[in-house]
Each structure stands twice: as structure tokens, then as C-alpha cells.
């Protein structure tokens, strides 16, 4: 139960995808089975939500691909937690 603790990532964290993500039919405007992102793609967490009151879901903006994908913590790795902090 992930929700027993705090989220692994926060808004603004720079992250890398650990696996490919295909459209399962729920992403509008893209064919089912189409790759939305590839392993190694870099994005920024733009929001943190929950799913089934059990898991954190991180909305990640993969800006180079022009796609926002909901992912779980086990599918991401942190690159930089301070990249958007004011200097």
C-alpha cells in the first residue's frame, strides 16, 4: 500500500522512464499499441494523484514527445529533484 507513506516524487522533479509505455486505448488521438514513450525518455512530474486509494500516480510531462503520461514510481527514476528550485 503506497499511500501509507509520502509520494516518492514531487511536482517539478526531473525523472527518466524505466520502461516503454504503449497506448492501451485510453490515450486520445493515438492508435492503440502505439509507443507513447520509450525507456530512457526524460520528463517532469507535473502532478501527483492516486489510483484505487492504493497507489500514487505521477503525471509526467515528456516534453520532447509532447505527451503527458500517468506512471507509477516503479516505472520512474529520479534524475534531479532540484532542477526547478529558485536560486
PDB file of N, CA and C in Angstrom, residues 14-15 30 36-38 40-44 60-68:
ATOM      1  N   UNK A  14      12.630  16.041 -12.029  1.00  0.00           N
ATOM      2  CA  UNK A  14      13.016  15.552 -13.350  1.00  0.00           C
ATOM      3  C   UNK A  14      13.224  14.047 -13.234  1.00  0.00           C
ATOM      4  N   UNK A  15      12.549  13.273 -14.091  1.00  0.00           N
ATOM      5  CA  UNK A  15      12.573  11.815 -13.991  1.00  0.00           C
ATOM      6  C   UNK A  15      12.854  11.182 -15.355  1.00  0.00           C
ATOM      7  N   UNK A  30      -4.203   8.786 -30.466  1.00  0.00           N
ATOM      8  CA  UNK A  30      -3.086   7.905 -30.832  1.00  0.00           C
ATOM      9  C   UNK A  30      -3.627   6.486 -30.974  1.00  0.00           C
ATOM     10  N   UNK A  36       3.941   5.522 -26.607  1.00  0.00           N
ATOM     11  CA  UNK A  36       3.794   6.894 -26.134  1.00  0.00           C
ATOM     12  C   UNK A  36       5.148   7.430 -25.699  1.00  0.00           C
ATOM     13  N   UNK A  37       5.883   6.624 -24.951  1.00  0.00           N
ATOM     14  CA  UNK A  37       7.244   6.974 -24.546  1.00  0.00           C
ATOM     15  C   UNK A  37       8.097   5.719 -24.588  1.00  0.00           C
ATOM     16  N   UNK A  38       9.416   5.937 -24.633  1.00  0.00           N
ATOM     17  CA  UNK A  38      10.375   4.829 -24.645  1.00  0.00           C
ATOM     18  C   UNK A  38      11.222   4.860 -23.378  1.00  0.00           C
ATOM     19  N   UNK A  40      14.064   5.417 -21.044  1.00  0.00           N
ATOM     20  CA  UNK A  40      15.116   6.417 -21.108  1.00  0.00           C
ATOM     21  C   UNK A  40      14.633   7.821 -21.410  1.00  0.00           C
ATOM     22  N   UNK A  41      13.375   7.968 -21.846  1.00  0.00           N
ATOM     23  CA  UNK A  41      12.832   9.306 -22.098  1.00  0.00           C
ATOM     24  C   UNK A  41      12.773  10.091 -20.790  1.00  0.00           C
ATOM     25  N   UNK A  42      13.018  11.400 -20.884  1.00  0.00           N
ATOM     26  CA  UNK A  42      13.089  12.270 -19.719  1.00  0.00           C
ATOM     27  C   UNK A  42      11.886  13.200 -19.691  1.00  0.00           C
ATOM     28  N   UNK A  43      11.341  13.399 -18.491  1.00  0.00           N
ATOM     29  CA  UNK A  43      10.211  14.308 -18.321  1.00  0.00           C
ATOM     30  C   UNK A  43      10.196  14.907 -16.930  1.00  0.00           C
ATOM     31  N   UNK A  44       9.149  15.696 -16.666  1.00  0.00           N
ATOM     32  CA  UNK A  44       8.991  16.365 -15.379  1.00  0.00           C
ATOM     33  C   UNK A  44       7.650  15.998 -14.765  1.00  0.00           C
ATOM     34  N   UNK A  60       3.471  12.742 -15.718  1.00  0.00           N
ATOM     35  CA  UNK A  60       4.797  13.151 -16.167  1.00  0.00           C
ATOM     36  C   UNK A  60       4.689  13.745 -17.566  1.00  0.00           C
ATOM     37  N   UNK A  61       5.203  14.965 -17.707  1.00  0.00           N
ATOM     38  CA  UNK A  61       5.223  15.651 -18.996  1.00  0.00           C
ATOM     39  C   UNK A  61       6.529  15.295 -19.699  1.00  0.00           C
ATOM     40  N   UNK A  62       6.418  14.444 -20.707  1.00  0.00           N
ATOM     41  CA  UNK A  62       7.560  14.117 -21.550  1.00  0.00           C
ATOM     42  C   UNK A  62       7.560  15.130 -22.684  1.00  0.00           C
ATOM     43  N   UNK A  63       8.132  16.288 -22.387  1.00  0.00           N
ATOM     44  CA  UNK A  63       8.029  17.480 -23.228  1.00  0.00           C
ATOM     45  C   UNK A  63       8.579  17.266 -24.634  1.00  0.00           C
ATOM     46  N   UNK A  64       9.631  16.481 -24.799  1.00  0.00           N
ATOM     47  CA  UNK A  64      10.187  16.260 -26.136  1.00  0.00           C
ATOM     48  C   UNK A  64       9.250  15.436 -27.010  1.00  0.00           C
ATOM     49  N   UNK A  65       8.447  14.587 -26.388  1.00  0.00           N
ATOM     50  CA  UNK A  65       7.476  13.764 -27.116  1.00  0.00           C
ATOM     51  C   UNK A  65       6.109  14.446 -27.206  1.00  0.00           C
ATOM     52  N   UNK A  66       5.951  15.543 -26.458  1.00  0.00           N
ATOM     53  CA  UNK A  66       4.675  16.261 -26.399  1.00  0.00           C
ATOM     54  C   UNK A  66       3.550  15.354 -25.918  1.00  0.00           C
ATOM     55  N   UNK A  67       3.838  14.659 -24.809  1.00  0.00           N
ATOM     56  CA  UNK A  67       2.859  13.733 -24.252  1.00  0.00           C
ATOM     57  C   UNK A  67       2.959  13.762 -22.737  1.00  0.00           C
ATOM     58  N   UNK A  68       1.805  13.657 -22.081  1.00  0.00           N
ATOM     59  CA  UNK A  68       1.734  13.545 -20.622  1.00  0.00           C
ATOM     60  C   UNK A  68       1.183  12.162 -20.312  1.00  0.00           C
TER      61      UNK A  68
END
